[in-house]
Amino acid sequence: MNALASARAIIRAPLGKRERTWQDRYTLVLAIAVLGAIAAEPLSRVWNRIVAPAATTDPATIGTGLGLVILAYTGLIALARLAGPIVVSPADAAWLVPSPLTRRAVLRPAALRLLVASVIAGAVLGVTALAVLGVPDLATLRVAGAVLIAVAACVGGAALAVLAQRGDPESDWLGVALAALAALAIVAGLAAASGAALPWRSLLTALPRIPASALVGAAVAACLAATGLTVRAWRALSGFPSRAVIGSSARVGQATGAIVTLDPGLLTWIAEDNHWRARRLRSRPWPRLPAPLALAWAEARRLGRRPARLAALLAAAAFPALTTVATGGITPPVAVVLFAGALTAAASATAVTRRDSENPTLIRMTGVSRQAARAARAILPALLAAAWLAVALAALGLVGPGVAAGASWWAFAPLCAPPIAVAALRMAGRGPIDHSLPVLDTPGGPVPLGPLFWGLTGIDVAVLGCAPALAALLLQPAQTTGFLTAQAVATALTVGGFLLRGRGTSSGPPSDVARPARLLSLIFNLARRSAGRDGGGFWRSPDSRAALA
């Protein structure tokens, strides 16, 4: 242990060590107090929801809420398995992990961080489940039992993720178990929301009234199982393979670097490269198709080699329906989830387009015109978006409260798919964030236009191209003929402009983004000066007029 402490001190010595002053402690205490004040109101609402009488809770809401909680749990465990979950710093991964030091002592801090994160996540999920169910009486044992069950589930899942990272044979079933649990949660939530599971409605209503003794017994059993898995994972740290730790630490370090440099697009590049780097693919001849379709076929082949991604996209189509039941009707968050899911499905088939945008020489070597290549590569994203929207709208019409029954919602799927595909291709062609753009001083605070323009690129096309469908979804008309006609016109305009646009999906020179930003700067400066106020300092640049040159 002394050798390990000495090694850590040597590694961290160049960074310098400064003793904490009273200003540091004051800042920490003040930050905790501010966070507590911010979280006080949401926590009070959650507490009021917990102590609300359970008899007033709809069984459909209970089933849907529990389904969302289970989905959140499976997502957290899957994220932990993807990230590591045993991760150390790059310096420790480079020097301490391959060293002769005791492996368990080197990995102890990472294991403790994982344990603390699992306990916090379990407590949050337990409180959320209580908010969904409600507690008929303020029984301490009842509340503690529910929270302990959630904490034990998260700790046990994290231990299984550690065993999966180590490579134990029995832990290979963790991914299958998570997929089955997520599918069961989706099916159960949809069945409870639609009212098809009538025999289960009485069980859902009786869940908040489970005796406290039964909850305590289940909590004890869950804690014992989680303890056994945790002890086994702790013993496995002594023989943990260094390759797994170094690989996980490299992935997390790359993701952290992308977040620190404010370039989220780099995360997808890292994920794609890490997925294909260790795989061998057989060389096959190009299909006998026209040249533009052959280029698009490469994207279809890449997506077909990852069936798990397609299955996850199909399962995510149930989220809008579950969100509708949980929120009590069609609300703006439901529309956001619906079109964000369709845009995600379309963006999953744009990796080759991103490669060509980074290196335009590749597309020139094929001898295919840019317009033909763009039109061909928009087919697969449009098909994915249409399929995702069709499934999501079907589930929304089946279980969503407040959805007009006589409206032809299915017709919006093929009409909204082309604008969403265009938006996905536009997102694939954007370059990194231009941090050289100035910061706009607004009454709400400074707004950096670099990340703002980067984030809105593509989303603006999706919102404008699907505006009639969004309006129909929020207004819920009895007849959607007029909205369908308007959506057809918007789709034709969006697709026509996309095909006729000369620059296509390439990121283009920096002036494509900088020019409208600087023009906006000049407009705001002129407006402020006409109002009799000083325009200086409105942009964080020396002279906005000179920047337009």
XYZ file of C-alpha atoms in Angstrom:
549
model
C 0.000 0.000 0.000
C 2.893 2.356 0.756
C 4.403 1.574 -2.643
C 1.107 2.417 -4.316
C 0.842 5.722 -2.441
C 4.404 6.606 -3.393
C 3.732 5.789 -7.037
C 0.600 7.948 -7.087
C 2.524 10.797 -5.475
C 5.261 10.563 -8.133
C 2.728 10.550 -10.968
C 0.797 13.516 -9.618
C 3.813 15.511 -8.444
C 4.171 17.651 -11.624
C 0.639 18.914 -11.153
C 1.580 20.534 -7.878
C -0.300 20.201 -4.621
C -1.886 23.206 -2.970
C -3.404 23.162 0.476
C -7.015 24.154 0.763
C -7.705 27.587 2.171
C -10.799 28.928 3.859
C -11.872 30.448 0.535
C -11.939 26.970 -1.030
C -14.026 25.583 1.796
C -16.363 28.588 1.684
C -16.847 28.143 -2.065
C -17.623 24.453 -1.599
C -20.152 25.112 1.166
C -21.768 27.912 -0.838
C -22.054 25.699 -3.914
C -23.713 22.951 -1.863
C -26.136 25.477 -0.348
C -27.048 26.883 -3.766
C -27.618 23.409 -5.194
C -29.776 22.532 -2.202
C -31.864 25.678 -2.673
C -32.320 24.900 -6.366
C -33.325 21.293 -5.668
C -35.653 22.163 -2.772
C -38.703 22.900 -4.905
C -38.456 19.788 -7.148
C -37.860 17.623 -4.080
C -40.898 19.090 -2.353
C -43.052 18.303 -5.396
C -41.742 14.738 -5.423
C -42.475 14.384 -1.713
C -46.013 15.674 -2.176
C -46.452 13.160 -4.983
C -45.182 10.360 -2.753
C -47.548 11.116 0.107
C -50.534 11.579 -2.240
C -53.322 9.033 -1.767
C -52.644 6.047 -3.977
C -56.360 5.507 -4.632
C -56.414 8.534 -6.936
C -53.630 7.155 -9.127
C -54.638 5.683 -12.469
C -53.422 2.085 -13.012
C -52.316 3.063 -16.520
C -50.128 5.807 -15.072
C -48.672 3.384 -12.519
C -47.836 0.787 -15.172
C -46.347 3.329 -17.548
C -44.326 5.029 -14.820
C -42.898 1.747 -13.549
C -42.050 0.793 -17.127
C -40.104 4.035 -17.564
C -38.294 3.454 -14.258
C -37.267 -0.053 -15.344
C -36.130 1.295 -18.712
C -34.029 3.919 -16.926
C -32.497 1.160 -14.792
C -31.592 -0.976 -17.806
C -30.167 2.079 -19.546
C -27.924 2.881 -16.575
C -26.610 -0.678 -16.330
C -26.038 -0.812 -20.086
C -24.192 2.525 -19.929
C -22.035 1.230 -17.061
C -21.220 -1.894 -19.053
C -20.361 0.196 -22.116
C -18.184 2.659 -20.205
C -16.243 0.112 -18.235
C -17.377 0.311 -15.499
C -13.958 0.077 -13.791
C -12.198 3.170 -15.130
C -9.000 4.860 -13.938
C -7.246 8.023 -14.998
C -5.004 7.980 -18.099
C -1.882 8.292 -15.931
C -2.878 5.354 -13.727
C -3.840 3.311 -16.798
C -0.449 3.972 -18.371
C 1.754 3.458 -15.318
C 0.019 1.724 -12.423
C -2.173 -0.872 -14.132
C 0.692 -2.622 -16.005
C 2.992 -2.317 -12.970
C 3.699 -5.163 -10.499
C 1.565 -3.403 -7.870
C -1.440 -5.210 -6.439
C -4.229 -4.897 -8.993
C -6.979 -4.672 -6.369
C -5.241 -1.768 -4.612
C -4.840 0.081 -7.910
C -8.512 -0.385 -8.824
C -9.923 0.250 -5.348
C -10.723 3.979 -5.937
C -12.550 3.177 -9.188
C -14.570 0.453 -7.458
C -15.522 2.815 -4.620
C -16.619 5.495 -7.095
C -18.752 2.918 -8.882
C -20.311 1.846 -5.586
C -21.175 5.421 -4.588
C -22.634 6.163 -8.031
C -24.712 2.970 -7.877
C -26.109 3.858 -4.455
C -27.039 7.372 -5.601
C -28.653 6.085 -8.795
C -30.579 3.463 -6.837
C -31.850 6.043 -4.366
C -33.033 8.288 -7.217
C -34.790 5.399 -8.963
C -36.383 4.282 -5.687
C -37.734 7.746 -4.942
C -39.005 8.006 -8.529
C -40.810 4.679 -8.190
C -42.381 5.865 -4.942
C -43.485 9.061 -6.672
C -45.184 6.933 -9.335
C -46.852 4.588 -6.869
C -47.633 6.920 -3.980
C -47.619 5.860 -0.337
C -50.989 5.549 1.425
C -49.366 6.072 4.813
C -46.054 7.517 5.872
C -44.651 4.193 6.997
C -40.899 4.482 7.378
C -40.410 0.783 6.716
C -42.405 0.990 3.501
C -40.377 3.896 2.107
C -37.053 2.476 3.278
C -37.866 -0.948 1.845
C -38.699 0.433 -1.606
C -35.538 2.562 -1.707
C -33.357 -0.323 -0.501
C -34.712 -2.601 -3.216
C -33.775 -0.035 -5.884
C -30.328 0.540 -4.359
C -29.667 -3.209 -4.187
C -30.752 -3.613 -7.804
C -28.348 -0.884 -8.967
C -25.440 -2.188 -6.880
C -26.021 -5.755 -8.066
C -26.283 -4.611 -11.689
C -23.028 -2.660 -11.368
C -21.335 -5.764 -9.918
C -22.565 -7.816 -12.867
C -21.188 -5.149 -15.197
C -17.803 -5.467 -13.464
C -17.872 -9.232 -13.954
C -18.809 -8.710 -17.599
C -15.855 -6.360 -18.015
C -13.590 -9.012 -16.476
C -14.888 -11.523 -18.991
C -16.560 -14.156 -16.794
C -18.464 -16.704 -18.920
C -21.705 -16.446 -16.964
C -21.702 -12.662 -17.240
C -22.093 -12.873 -21.020
C -25.815 -13.183 -20.424
C -25.994 -9.685 -18.938
C -26.690 -8.042 -22.294
C -29.402 -10.599 -23.080
C -30.975 -10.090 -19.666
C -30.961 -6.307 -20.050
C -32.543 -6.540 -23.504
C -35.225 -8.922 -22.241
C -35.943 -6.695 -19.224
C -36.235 -3.609 -21.426
C -38.559 -5.407 -23.855
C -40.704 -6.664 -20.977
C -40.925 -3.158 -19.499
C -41.978 -1.688 -22.855
C -44.617 -4.355 -23.491
C -45.975 -4.152 -19.942
C -46.100 -0.353 -20.054
C -47.930 -0.307 -23.376
C -50.353 -3.020 -22.228
C -51.115 -1.182 -18.997
C -51.579 2.113 -20.823
C -53.887 0.654 -23.472
C -56.087 -1.107 -20.918
C -55.533 -4.446 -22.630
C -54.067 -5.990 -19.498
C -57.307 -5.794 -17.528
C -56.387 -8.588 -15.059
C -53.278 -6.638 -14.098
C -55.054 -3.388 -13.284
C -56.064 -4.626 -9.851
C -52.471 -5.697 -9.203
C -51.172 -2.276 -10.223
C -53.673 -0.607 -7.927
C -52.636 -2.899 -5.064
C -48.908 -2.242 -5.455
C -48.887 0.893 -3.236
C -50.644 -1.105 -0.477
C -48.130 -3.922 -0.239
C -47.551 -4.697 3.457
C -44.454 -3.158 4.917
C -43.289 -6.559 6.158
C -43.312 -7.929 2.601
C -41.309 -4.939 1.374
C -38.785 -5.360 4.188
C -38.391 -9.045 3.378
C -37.887 -8.312 -0.315
C -35.394 -5.575 0.570
C -33.395 -7.962 2.783
C -33.311 -10.596 0.047
C -32.265 -8.024 -2.550
C -29.533 -6.665 -0.276
C -28.176 -10.171 0.366
C -28.076 -10.920 -3.362
C -26.414 -7.581 -4.107
C -23.886 -8.169 -1.325
C -22.971 -11.556 -2.763
C -22.466 -10.115 -6.241
C -20.458 -7.191 -4.807
C -18.154 -9.523 -2.855
C -17.610 -11.616 -5.944
C -16.806 -8.526 -8.023
C -14.440 -7.308 -5.277
C -12.568 -10.607 -5.314
C -12.380 -10.465 -9.094
C -10.420 -7.195 -8.917
C -7.275 -9.040 -7.852
C -7.052 -10.783 -11.228
C -8.626 -8.092 -13.358
C -7.182 -8.018 -16.900
C -5.185 -4.897 -17.632
C -6.360 -4.813 -21.252
C -9.977 -4.282 -20.186
C -9.084 -1.471 -17.772
C -6.800 0.298 -20.240
C -9.382 0.057 -23.033
C -12.202 1.395 -20.855
C -10.011 4.200 -19.524
C -9.041 5.179 -23.078
C -12.696 5.341 -24.164
C -13.719 7.428 -21.168
C -10.683 9.684 -21.611
C -11.575 10.295 -25.246
C -15.180 11.053 -24.345
C -14.083 13.411 -21.572
C -11.765 15.214 -23.971
C -14.568 15.621 -26.480
C -16.848 17.075 -23.811
C -14.174 19.407 -22.443
C -13.368 20.714 -25.914
C -17.102 21.241 -26.549
C -17.171 19.009 -29.628
C -19.977 16.473 -29.077
C -19.729 15.301 -32.674
C -16.389 13.724 -31.813
C -18.157 11.235 -29.530
C -19.835 9.487 -32.446
C -16.526 9.265 -34.308
C -14.919 7.686 -31.264
C -17.768 5.190 -30.861
C -17.628 4.155 -34.526
C -13.851 3.809 -34.566
C -13.776 1.781 -31.356
C -16.488 -0.529 -32.691
C -14.866 -1.364 -36.018
C -11.182 -1.217 -35.056
C -10.985 -4.747 -33.620
C -13.218 -6.394 -36.244
C -12.318 -8.140 -39.466
C -14.712 -7.730 -42.375
C -14.762 -9.907 -45.441
C -14.152 -8.169 -48.738
C -17.086 -8.459 -51.112
C -17.628 -7.076 -54.612
C -19.764 -4.023 -55.158
C -23.397 -4.750 -56.022
C -24.549 -4.416 -59.614
C -26.426 -1.199 -59.062
C -26.201 2.295 -60.511
C -23.232 4.173 -59.118
C -25.203 6.464 -56.747
C -27.182 3.528 -55.319
C -23.979 1.533 -54.910
C -22.585 4.307 -52.738
C -25.749 4.278 -50.650
C -25.590 0.486 -50.405
C -22.354 0.788 -48.397
C -24.302 2.584 -45.679
C -26.970 -0.129 -45.700
C -24.296 -2.819 -45.343
C -22.691 -0.997 -42.425
C -26.014 -0.662 -40.643
C -26.942 -4.278 -41.365
C -23.817 -5.468 -39.550
C -25.199 -3.948 -36.334
C -28.633 -5.528 -35.808
C -28.603 -4.580 -32.128
C -28.772 -0.902 -33.083
C -31.823 -1.523 -35.259
C -33.504 -3.450 -32.452
C -32.811 -0.627 -30.000
C -34.262 1.914 -32.432
C -37.391 -0.202 -32.865
C -37.829 -0.544 -29.102
C -37.374 3.207 -28.623
C -40.449 3.820 -30.789
C -42.567 3.087 -27.711
C -41.147 6.055 -25.777
C -43.573 8.687 -27.167
C -46.579 6.568 -26.138
C -45.171 5.952 -22.662
C -44.330 9.642 -22.287
C -47.867 10.576 -23.353
C -49.417 8.385 -20.671
C -46.945 9.568 -18.038
C -47.600 13.263 -18.792
C -51.372 12.816 -19.152
C -51.803 13.875 -22.781
C -50.157 15.247 -25.892
C -47.715 17.873 -24.667
C -44.698 19.594 -26.259
C -42.294 17.105 -24.602
C -44.136 14.270 -26.378
C -43.657 16.003 -29.744
C -39.994 16.568 -28.941
C -39.498 12.889 -28.070
C -41.356 11.789 -31.219
C -39.373 13.835 -33.715
C -36.076 13.476 -31.833
C -36.446 9.710 -32.083
C -37.173 9.900 -35.807
C -34.171 12.188 -36.318
C -31.979 9.769 -34.334
C -33.153 6.855 -36.463
C -32.340 8.764 -39.647
C -28.964 9.941 -38.318
C -27.917 6.327 -37.644
C -27.542 5.851 -41.417
C -25.316 8.844 -42.194
C -21.841 7.634 -41.160
C -20.564 7.331 -44.752
C -21.885 10.818 -45.502
C -19.887 12.159 -42.574
C -16.756 10.465 -43.896
C -17.205 12.070 -47.303
C -17.846 15.450 -45.701
C -14.549 15.211 -43.845
C -12.702 14.108 -46.985
C -14.420 15.322 -50.194
C -11.714 13.626 -52.282
C -13.349 10.241 -51.774
C -16.606 11.281 -53.409
C -14.708 12.889 -56.307
C -12.826 9.665 -57.002
C -16.074 7.771 -57.561
C -17.060 9.994 -60.482
C -20.625 10.385 -59.167
C -22.196 13.830 -59.177
C -22.860 15.388 -55.811
C -26.589 15.769 -56.480
C -27.010 12.097 -57.408
C -24.980 10.935 -54.412
C -27.014 13.110 -52.057
C -30.309 11.859 -53.456
C -29.240 8.219 -53.186
C -27.891 8.555 -49.660
C -31.111 10.160 -48.470
C -33.118 7.005 -49.254
C -32.023 4.891 -46.281
C -32.412 7.665 -43.651
C -35.855 8.429 -45.052
C -36.901 4.773 -44.847
C -35.654 4.478 -41.270
C -37.403 7.690 -40.226
C -40.646 6.594 -41.897
C -40.564 3.182 -40.234
C -39.779 4.671 -36.832
C -42.520 7.283 -37.128
C -45.034 4.687 -38.310
C -44.409 2.455 -35.294
C -44.355 5.400 -32.874
C -47.580 6.906 -34.244
C -49.273 3.495 -34.175
C -48.334 3.063 -30.505
C -49.382 6.650 -29.798
C -52.797 6.090 -31.368
C -53.204 2.853 -29.432
C -52.452 4.036 -25.910
C -52.012 7.816 -26.044
C -54.750 9.750 -24.226
C -56.046 12.790 -26.030
C -55.196 11.554 -29.529
C -57.958 12.136 -32.039
C -59.224 8.714 -33.070
C -60.574 9.677 -36.506
C -57.406 11.350 -37.768
C -55.106 9.634 -40.263
C -51.934 9.865 -38.221
C -50.173 7.091 -40.152
C -50.082 9.304 -43.267
C -47.699 11.742 -41.568
C -44.933 9.102 -41.420
C -44.055 8.982 -45.156
C -44.551 12.737 -45.493
C -42.324 13.687 -42.555
C -39.583 11.183 -43.374
C -37.940 13.136 -46.271
C -37.454 16.394 -44.301
C -36.085 14.418 -41.370
C -33.678 12.596 -43.701
C -32.551 15.941 -45.114
C -32.003 17.219 -41.575
C -29.973 14.110 -40.680
C -27.746 14.551 -43.734
C -27.316 18.222 -42.893
C -26.238 17.246 -39.377
C -23.797 14.727 -40.821
C -22.183 17.413 -42.968
C -21.552 19.957 -40.256
C -17.995 20.401 -39.130
C -16.651 20.967 -35.622
C -17.900 23.842 -33.503
C -16.458 27.180 -34.551
C -15.394 28.644 -31.218
C -13.972 31.728 -32.949
C -17.459 33.153 -33.385
C -18.223 35.953 -30.911
C -20.504 35.752 -27.902
C -23.863 37.492 -28.030
C -24.746 39.499 -24.924
C -28.472 39.049 -24.287
C -30.673 40.039 -21.328
C -30.605 36.385 -20.298
C -26.826 36.224 -20.331
C -24.041 35.665 -22.861
C -24.821 33.190 -25.654
C -21.872 31.705 -27.598
C -22.957 31.519 -31.219
C -20.508 28.756 -32.143
C -22.250 25.975 -30.173
C -25.647 27.562 -30.909
C -25.195 27.459 -34.689
C -23.705 23.967 -34.472
C -26.607 22.653 -32.417
C -29.309 24.180 -34.606
C -27.795 22.910 -37.848
C -30.132 20.193 -39.062
C -32.709 20.669 -36.333
C -33.894 23.845 -38.050
C -34.647 21.909 -41.238
C -36.494 19.200 -39.301
C -38.660 21.732 -37.449
C -39.487 23.778 -40.535
C -40.050 20.763 -42.742
C -42.323 19.039 -40.205
C -44.085 22.147 -38.868
C -47.575 21.108 -40.122
C -47.211 17.669 -38.520
C -46.071 19.226 -35.236
C -49.026 21.608 -35.294
C -51.446 18.749 -35.968
C -49.957 16.692 -33.157
C -50.306 19.505 -30.632
C -53.711 20.801 -31.792
C -55.290 17.334 -32.242
C -57.830 18.178 -34.983
C -60.650 15.799 -35.824
C -59.689 15.865 -39.528
C -56.087 16.077 -40.665
C -56.644 16.623 -44.392
C -55.513 20.240 -44.355
C -52.470 19.461 -42.235
C -51.541 16.575 -44.529
C -51.740 18.873 -47.545
C -49.594 21.483 -45.822
C -47.108 18.787 -44.802
C -46.892 17.555 -48.409
C -46.106 21.099 -49.565
C -43.492 21.564 -46.826
C -41.911 18.217 -47.732
C -41.728 19.136 -51.424
C -40.131 22.498 -50.645
C -37.608 20.989 -48.228
C -36.550 18.150 -50.511
C -36.446 20.418 -53.574
C -34.254 22.938 -51.820
C -31.986 20.153 -50.593
C -31.502 18.698 -54.086
C -30.984 22.075 -55.728
C -28.573 23.397 -53.141
C -25.123 23.544 -54.653
C -23.061 22.958 -51.532
C -24.950 19.812 -50.485
C -24.171 18.196 -47.192
C -20.561 19.288 -46.929
C -19.583 21.377 -43.987
C -18.438 24.165 -46.302
C -16.001 26.923 -45.493
C -16.180 28.606 -42.110
C -17.691 31.676 -43.742
C -20.959 29.754 -44.320
C -21.576 29.940 -40.584
C -19.594 33.031 -39.755
C -21.252 35.275 -42.346
C -24.826 35.048 -40.941
C -23.454 35.326 -37.424
C -21.541 38.505 -38.244
C -24.529 39.883 -40.120
C -26.604 39.265 -37.004
C -23.942 41.092 -35.016
C -24.212 44.164 -37.244
C -28.028 44.171 -37.021
C -27.988 44.057 -33.223
C -25.330 46.735 -33.009
C -27.325 49.051 -35.272
C -30.467 48.404 -33.241
C -28.736 49.266 -29.986
C -27.165 52.411 -31.407
C -30.484 53.565 -32.808
C -31.943 53.151 -29.314
C -29.301 55.523 -27.956
C -27.213 52.888 -26.216
C -23.584 52.049 -26.667
C -23.097 49.227 -29.125
C -19.559 48.518 -28.057
C -18.989 45.228 -26.397
C -22.141 43.694 -27.851
C -19.885 41.216 -29.597
C -16.767 39.907 -27.966
C -14.765 41.039 -30.995
C -12.839 44.258 -31.721
C -15.085 45.568 -34.505
C -18.115 43.815 -35.895
C -18.087 45.898 -39.057
C -14.528 44.856 -39.806
C -15.502 41.237 -39.188
C -17.979 41.449 -42.094
C -15.196 42.141 -44.568
